[in-house]
Every structure is written in C-alpha cells, then in structure tokens.
Amino acid sequence: MIANARMYSVTPPVAALWRSLLAALLSDTGAAIEIVDHAPPAPIAELWRRPDKAAVFMCGLPYSLAAPQPEAVVAPVPSPAAYGGRSCYWSDIVVHADSPFGTIEDTFGHRLALTTPESQSGYAALLHALMSYAASAPLYREIIEPRFTPMGALTAVIEGKAEVAPLDSYAFALLSRHAPELTAKVRIILRTEPTPAPLLVASAPAAAVRDAFLAAHETPDVAALMDQLLLDRFAVPARSAYDALKERFLAMQAFWRRHPLAKTAHPLFGAELKTG
C-alpha cells in the first residue's frame, strides 16, 4: 500500500515535512505502507488510479466525478483563522504585486493561467465565479498552457506569462509560510466561496489509517509537524458535500460550452470551453 501528499508538497522542504508526517502517522497502523514520490511531470491522475492507495491526497472535484469513488479516509482542517475550524478551502485569485489590477473585472482582456480541467481550485472554482460576468465577447484574451500545480500558476504570474491565476488557498498559505519571497510578489484580488477540502483516499476501507489521522493532533511530536504544515487536525469528510461539487461542476461546464471565456486557449482547455 502507498501514501502520498503530492498535492500539497509545494516546495521540497514542505514535501519533506509531509513525508515525516505520513511516516509518523502510518508507522503504527499495522499495515505495510510505502510513502512514494509521484512528482511532476508524472500525471497526478495516475496516482489516483493506483489500486494500492492507503492515504493519497485527491482533489474533491475528481473524487466527486470518479466512478467508482475511492474510499474517503480523512480531510485536513487547516489551522489559519480564516478557515474557522472547517475542512474547506477556496481559490485565491492572484495578480502581480506591481500590477494595476484591483478587481477581477480589471483582468478581463488579459491572459489567464489555469492548472488543469480536473482541478477544483485551479480551474472550476474561478470559472464558476466568472459565470456572472459572461457576455457575448470573451472575457480573456488567452488561457495559456496548463500550469498543473499551484506553484506553476504562481510563477506564471510572477514571470509575466499571465496576468491572473487562481491558487488553492491552503497551498498558497503553505507557500506564504515556507516561500514568502515568492508570495510577496503577488496580491489576492478575489477569493471564491469555500468548498470541501481535498481529501485523503484509499483503495479499500482503512479504519486503522483513519484512526491514526483523527488522533494525530494529540501526539506532541506529530502536532509539531502539523503546526509547520498549518494543520489543526484531520476530520471525517462528509461525502454529500463532494456530491454537490459534481453538480456544480457539470452546470459550470455546460455554461462555458455556450459562452466564450477567452479568445484563444491552450488545446487542453479549448476542448472544454467555447472560445472565439
């Protein structure tokens, strides 16, 4: 069986913290669990399809669309006050710190960076928020090549490859903690509404693994690692909340197949969206 926290291994030091946390939590479960590296450019969907998952982070959107769904183990509860003790997240919409943009409307006519069409935070959340701005003319000049990760979207804005990008709020918080020299180069101009956090999934029922995560914050050494990862605790996810993500996504997808979002888009996105 395997464990992996690729989704939130936003820098090499943060990846090392996740490996330490997973090792500490899973060592006493009685199962033979290997902490594997599955770093980009390896497609993350390959990780989600593996039949030997014990604790693997999965975005809530592909989880909601999966048939059959993997076993839901736990979901993280981030520690920053903005989360209010809830297992949720949102998209922080960022622009360059030196840009003139103050609102999302100011970015219309420019270039947008997205991660992949299977991402809630890097794709679906912003496109859902943009539905109320749709018009006969495209909102953006271009949707650039897929960025795949929050770091990729962040650097696209920093390097001037795009003017605006959505970032997973928890990933952005981790980057702000562990790579502040990068996050200081952007500003948040919009936050989308909260949705259920990505969750850890397994290929089969995993009661011992779930119990280890649920009790994690009670062990001082483990709690110290969680503090560095901005985690308050882990919680049992509410499956019905993820079902709502699927309904929301399908409505958004149908909408943007009828309304132009950008004049041009990378083929990965153009297949999903109306352009022109």
Tab-separated table of C-alpha atoms in Angstrom:
chain	number	residue	atom	x	y	z
A	1	MET	CA	0.000	0.000	0.000
A	2	ILE	CA	1.139	3.567	-0.663
A	3	ALA	CA	0.790	7.042	0.809
A	4	ASN	CA	1.451	10.350	-0.933
A	5	ALA	CA	0.892	14.068	-0.314
A	6	ARG	CA	1.885	15.382	-3.740
A	7	MET	CA	-0.984	17.878	-3.921
A	8	TYR	CA	0.421	19.906	-1.046
A	9	SER	CA	4.155	19.258	-1.429
A	10	VAL	CA	4.502	22.824	-2.648
A	11	THR	CA	8.279	23.084	-2.079
A	12	PRO	CA	10.959	20.447	-1.365
A	13	PRO	CA	11.088	21.354	2.372
A	14	VAL	CA	7.301	21.128	2.611
A	15	ALA	CA	7.409	17.779	0.809
A	16	ALA	CA	9.891	16.566	3.440
A	17	LEU	CA	7.519	17.680	6.214
A	18	TRP	CA	4.676	15.726	4.621
A	19	ARG	CA	6.829	12.614	4.345
A	20	SER	CA	7.740	12.940	8.022
A	21	LEU	CA	4.106	13.416	8.997
A	22	LEU	CA	2.886	10.462	6.962
A	23	ALA	CA	5.668	8.242	8.295
A	24	ALA	CA	4.861	9.194	11.886
A	25	LEU	CA	1.143	8.561	11.453
A	26	LEU	CA	1.305	5.349	9.477
A	27	SER	CA	4.097	3.530	11.288
A	28	ASP	CA	1.792	2.150	13.982
A	29	THR	CA	-1.180	1.144	11.840
A	30	GLY	CA	-0.004	-2.430	11.406
A	31	ALA	CA	-0.040	-2.144	7.625
A	32	ALA	CA	2.910	-2.189	5.236
A	33	ILE	CA	2.624	1.291	3.730
A	34	GLU	CA	5.263	2.870	1.484
A	35	ILE	CA	5.488	6.645	1.153
A	36	VAL	CA	6.060	7.116	-2.560
A	37	ASP	CA	7.196	10.082	-4.629
A	38	HIS	CA	4.973	10.831	-7.605
A	39	ALA	CA	6.258	14.237	-8.602
A	40	PRO	CA	5.501	16.229	-11.760
A	41	PRO	CA	5.645	15.678	-14.681
A	42	ALA	CA	4.075	12.304	-13.772
A	43	PRO	CA	0.297	12.829	-14.215
A	44	ILE	CA	-1.407	13.004	-10.841
A	45	ALA	CA	-4.404	11.101	-12.244
A	46	GLU	CA	-2.145	8.052	-12.493
A	47	LEU	CA	-1.626	8.243	-8.736
A	48	TRP	CA	-5.372	8.409	-8.113
A	49	ARG	CA	-5.938	5.328	-10.295
A	50	ARG	CA	-3.486	3.122	-8.400
A	51	PRO	CA	-5.192	0.105	-6.781
A	52	ASP	CA	-2.946	0.142	-3.690
A	53	LYS	CA	-3.746	3.503	-2.099
A	54	ALA	CA	-3.713	3.732	1.700
A	55	ALA	CA	-3.601	7.538	2.125
A	56	VAL	CA	-3.302	9.664	-1.013
A	57	PHE	CA	-4.451	13.272	-1.380
A	58	MET	CA	-7.126	13.691	-4.051
A	59	CYS	CA	-8.845	16.863	-5.222
A	60	GLY	CA	-12.519	16.898	-4.313
A	61	LEU	CA	-13.669	17.500	-7.893
A	62	PRO	CA	-12.192	14.343	-9.470
A	63	TYR	CA	-13.259	12.457	-6.348
A	64	SER	CA	-16.844	13.589	-6.916
A	65	LEU	CA	-16.667	12.572	-10.592
A	66	ALA	CA	-14.978	9.191	-10.043
A	67	ALA	CA	-16.971	6.012	-10.643
A	68	PRO	CA	-16.436	4.091	-8.514
A	69	GLN	CA	-15.202	6.514	-5.885
A	70	PRO	CA	-12.170	5.573	-3.795
A	71	GLU	CA	-12.604	5.153	-0.058
A	72	ALA	CA	-12.698	8.512	1.737
A	73	VAL	CA	-10.284	8.417	4.685
A	74	VAL	CA	-9.960	11.904	6.186
A	75	ALA	CA	-9.778	15.546	5.135
A	76	PRO	CA	-7.461	18.224	6.547
A	77	VAL	CA	-8.652	21.097	8.715
A	78	PRO	CA	-6.231	23.983	8.091
A	79	SER	CA	-5.173	25.990	11.132
A	80	PRO	CA	-5.286	29.618	9.850
A	81	ALA	CA	-8.142	31.567	11.411
A	82	ALA	CA	-9.786	32.200	8.034
A	83	TYR	CA	-10.821	28.525	7.884
A	84	GLY	CA	-12.832	28.768	11.094
A	85	GLY	CA	-12.006	25.208	12.118
A	86	ARG	CA	-13.622	23.835	8.958
A	87	SER	CA	-12.335	21.291	6.469
A	88	CYS	CA	-12.638	23.601	3.494
A	89	TYR	CA	-10.674	25.760	1.076
A	90	TRP	CA	-11.207	28.195	-1.765
A	91	SER	CA	-9.294	29.764	-4.630
A	92	ASP	CA	-7.187	32.855	-4.049
A	93	ILE	CA	-7.172	34.788	-7.320
A	94	VAL	CA	-3.788	36.481	-7.637
A	95	VAL	CA	-2.154	39.145	-9.796
A	96	HIS	CA	1.364	40.510	-9.744
A	97	ALA	CA	2.007	42.768	-6.755
A	98	ASP	CA	3.104	45.586	-9.090
A	99	SER	CA	0.152	45.277	-11.462
A	100	PRO	CA	-2.593	47.921	-11.705
A	101	PHE	CA	-5.378	45.333	-11.219
A	102	GLY	CA	-7.624	45.766	-8.212
A	103	THR	CA	-10.660	43.663	-9.143
A	104	ILE	CA	-11.325	40.592	-11.238
A	105	GLU	CA	-13.012	42.813	-13.850
A	106	ASP	CA	-9.732	44.685	-14.286
A	107	THR	CA	-8.091	41.481	-15.518
A	108	PHE	CA	-10.558	40.944	-18.367
A	109	GLY	CA	-8.907	41.226	-21.766
A	110	HIS	CA	-5.637	39.838	-20.440
A	111	ARG	CA	-4.090	36.365	-20.010
A	112	LEU	CA	-5.327	33.747	-17.554
A	113	ALA	CA	-3.298	30.852	-16.118
A	114	LEU	CA	-5.153	27.702	-15.035
A	115	THR	CA	-3.834	24.382	-13.743
A	116	THR	CA	-5.878	21.552	-15.330
A	117	PRO	CA	-9.582	20.990	-16.112
A	118	GLU	CA	-9.723	18.344	-13.347
A	119	SER	CA	-8.839	20.846	-10.611
A	120	GLN	CA	-11.418	22.480	-8.362
A	121	SER	CA	-9.136	25.238	-7.041
A	122	GLY	CA	-7.059	25.798	-10.183
A	123	TYR	CA	-9.929	25.719	-12.666
A	124	ALA	CA	-13.534	25.059	-11.655
A	125	ALA	CA	-13.846	27.474	-8.716
A	126	LEU	CA	-12.832	30.531	-10.730
A	127	LEU	CA	-14.851	29.539	-13.790
A	128	HIS	CA	-17.909	29.158	-11.569
A	129	ALA	CA	-17.300	32.625	-10.092
A	130	LEU	CA	-16.897	34.111	-13.597
A	131	MET	CA	-20.294	32.895	-14.808
A	132	SER	CA	-21.978	36.088	-13.611
A	133	TYR	CA	-19.628	38.154	-15.841
A	134	ALA	CA	-20.261	36.247	-19.071
A	135	ALA	CA	-21.060	38.316	-22.156
A	136	SER	CA	-21.162	37.887	-25.920
A	137	ALA	CA	-17.471	38.810	-26.101
A	138	PRO	CA	-14.772	36.648	-24.463
A	139	LEU	CA	-13.659	37.758	-21.012
A	140	TYR	CA	-9.950	36.972	-21.555
A	141	ARG	CA	-7.518	37.349	-24.404
A	142	GLU	CA	-5.855	33.988	-23.804
A	143	ILE	CA	-5.760	30.994	-21.496
A	144	ILE	CA	-2.119	29.968	-21.512
A	145	GLU	CA	-0.651	26.462	-21.394
A	146	PRO	CA	-1.697	24.364	-18.371
A	147	ARG	CA	0.303	25.049	-15.218
A	148	PHE	CA	-0.614	21.774	-13.408
A	149	THR	CA	0.324	22.905	-9.867
A	150	PRO	CA	-0.273	25.934	-7.613
A	151	MET	CA	3.449	26.729	-7.870
A	152	GLY	CA	3.152	26.651	-11.653
A	153	ALA	CA	0.223	29.073	-11.601
A	154	LEU	CA	2.019	31.334	-9.131
A	155	THR	CA	5.205	31.504	-11.187
A	156	ALA	CA	3.196	32.181	-14.368
A	157	VAL	CA	2.008	35.441	-12.785
A	158	ILE	CA	5.383	36.276	-11.234
A	159	GLU	CA	7.196	35.712	-14.553
A	160	GLY	CA	4.668	37.688	-16.591
A	161	LYS	CA	3.353	34.732	-18.588
A	162	ALA	CA	-0.174	35.549	-17.401
A	163	GLU	CA	-1.777	38.455	-15.578
A	164	VAL	CA	-4.057	36.453	-13.288
A	165	ALA	CA	-4.335	32.942	-11.854
A	166	PRO	CA	-6.347	31.019	-9.240
A	167	LEU	CA	-4.418	29.284	-6.446
A	168	ASP	CA	-5.545	26.656	-3.941
A	169	SER	CA	-5.873	28.727	-0.749
A	170	TYR	CA	-4.249	26.126	1.501
A	171	ALA	CA	-1.354	25.672	-0.942
A	172	PHE	CA	-0.989	29.466	-1.056
A	173	ALA	CA	-0.936	29.576	2.763
A	174	LEU	CA	1.811	26.934	2.813
A	175	LEU	CA	3.790	28.891	0.238
A	176	SER	CA	3.304	32.081	2.244
A	177	ARG	CA	4.731	30.281	5.285
A	178	HIS	CA	7.616	28.471	3.585
A	179	ALA	CA	8.381	30.583	0.480
A	180	PRO	CA	7.322	34.140	1.417
A	181	GLU	CA	9.809	35.601	-1.043
A	182	LEU	CA	7.565	34.245	-3.814
A	183	THR	CA	4.110	35.020	-2.443
A	184	ALA	CA	5.214	38.593	-1.678
A	185	LYS	CA	5.354	39.112	-5.446
A	186	VAL	CA	1.593	38.675	-5.889
A	187	ARG	CA	-1.631	40.125	-4.479
A	188	ILE	CA	-5.008	38.486	-3.889
A	189	ILE	CA	-7.843	40.346	-5.640
A	190	LEU	CA	-10.652	37.806	-5.114
A	191	ARG	CA	-11.470	34.760	-3.019
A	192	THR	CA	-14.019	32.274	-4.298
A	193	GLU	CA	-16.577	30.740	-1.962
A	194	PRO	CA	-15.381	27.862	0.262
A	195	THR	CA	-15.846	24.288	-0.888
A	196	PRO	CA	-14.888	20.932	0.716
A	197	ALA	CA	-11.144	20.419	1.085
A	198	PRO	CA	-9.210	17.818	-0.904
A	199	LEU	CA	-9.251	14.544	0.968
A	200	LEU	CA	-7.029	11.575	1.625
A	201	VAL	CA	-8.376	8.488	-0.125
A	202	ALA	CA	-7.694	4.745	-0.070
A	203	SER	CA	-8.429	1.841	-2.378
A	204	ALA	CA	-10.281	-0.072	0.355
A	205	PRO	CA	-11.681	0.583	3.836
A	206	ALA	CA	-8.841	1.779	6.049
A	207	ALA	CA	-10.090	2.077	9.637
A	208	ALA	CA	-6.641	1.938	11.245
A	209	VAL	CA	-5.290	4.612	8.907
A	210	ARG	CA	-8.328	6.835	9.545
A	211	ASP	CA	-7.962	6.459	13.304
A	212	ALA	CA	-4.267	7.401	13.108
A	213	PHE	CA	-5.079	10.631	11.261
A	214	LEU	CA	-8.005	11.523	13.515
A	215	ALA	CA	-5.781	11.241	16.610
A	216	ALA	CA	-2.754	12.933	15.026
A	217	HIS	CA	-3.097	16.271	16.811
A	218	GLU	CA	-2.995	14.552	20.220
A	219	THR	CA	0.655	13.451	19.878
A	220	PRO	CA	3.137	16.282	20.612
A	221	ASP	CA	5.758	15.293	18.021
A	222	VAL	CA	3.149	14.839	15.328
A	223	ALA	CA	1.350	18.038	16.352
A	224	ALA	CA	4.634	19.913	15.883
A	225	LEU	CA	4.828	18.696	12.285
A	226	MET	CA	1.196	19.622	11.758
A	227	ASP	CA	1.890	23.118	13.050
A	228	GLN	CA	4.545	23.596	10.372
A	229	LEU	CA	2.056	22.347	7.789
A	230	LEU	CA	-0.660	24.737	9.031
A	231	LEU	CA	-2.914	21.869	10.089
A	232	ASP	CA	-5.242	21.979	13.080
A	233	ARG	CA	-6.471	18.377	12.791
A	234	PHE	CA	-7.972	15.859	10.386
A	235	ALA	CA	-11.700	15.170	10.164
A	236	VAL	CA	-14.048	12.587	8.634
A	237	PRO	CA	-15.203	14.056	5.312
A	238	ALA	CA	-18.895	14.475	4.526
A	239	ARG	CA	-19.428	12.591	1.278
A	240	SER	CA	-22.578	14.553	0.389
A	241	ALA	CA	-20.569	17.778	0.266
A	242	TYR	CA	-18.460	16.329	-2.542
A	243	ASP	CA	-21.565	15.217	-4.425
A	244	ALA	CA	-22.531	18.887	-4.569
A	245	LEU	CA	-19.182	19.663	-6.225
A	246	LYS	CA	-20.094	17.360	-9.105
A	247	GLU	CA	-23.450	19.063	-9.677
A	248	ARG	CA	-21.821	22.493	-9.565
A	249	PHE	CA	-19.074	21.435	-11.980
A	250	LEU	CA	-21.440	19.969	-14.554
A	251	ALA	CA	-23.534	23.150	-14.535
A	252	MET	CA	-20.404	25.297	-14.915
A	253	GLN	CA	-19.039	23.078	-17.690
A	254	ALA	CA	-22.273	23.313	-19.688
A	255	PHE	CA	-22.351	27.094	-19.211
A	256	TRP	CA	-18.847	27.721	-20.598
A	257	ARG	CA	-19.509	25.497	-23.587
A	258	ARG	CA	-22.175	28.049	-24.555
A	259	HIS	CA	-20.418	31.294	-23.595
A	260	PRO	CA	-16.960	32.464	-24.706
A	261	LEU	CA	-14.429	32.643	-21.871
A	262	ALA	CA	-11.325	33.530	-23.912
A	263	LYS	CA	-10.403	34.444	-27.470
A	264	THR	CA	-7.851	31.648	-27.560
A	265	ALA	CA	-6.989	28.818	-25.206
A	266	HIS	CA	-4.425	26.081	-24.994
A	267	PRO	CA	-5.884	22.905	-26.579
A	268	LEU	CA	-6.234	21.192	-23.180
A	269	PHE	CA	-8.655	23.931	-22.128
A	270	GLY	CA	-10.080	24.685	-25.564
A	271	ALA	CA	-11.553	21.200	-25.686
A	272	GLU	CA	-13.616	22.065	-22.603
A	273	LEU	CA	-14.548	25.696	-23.347
A	274	LYS	CA	-16.093	27.854	-26.007
A	275	THR	CA	-13.520	30.284	-27.404
A	276	GLY	CA	-13.525	32.933	-30.108
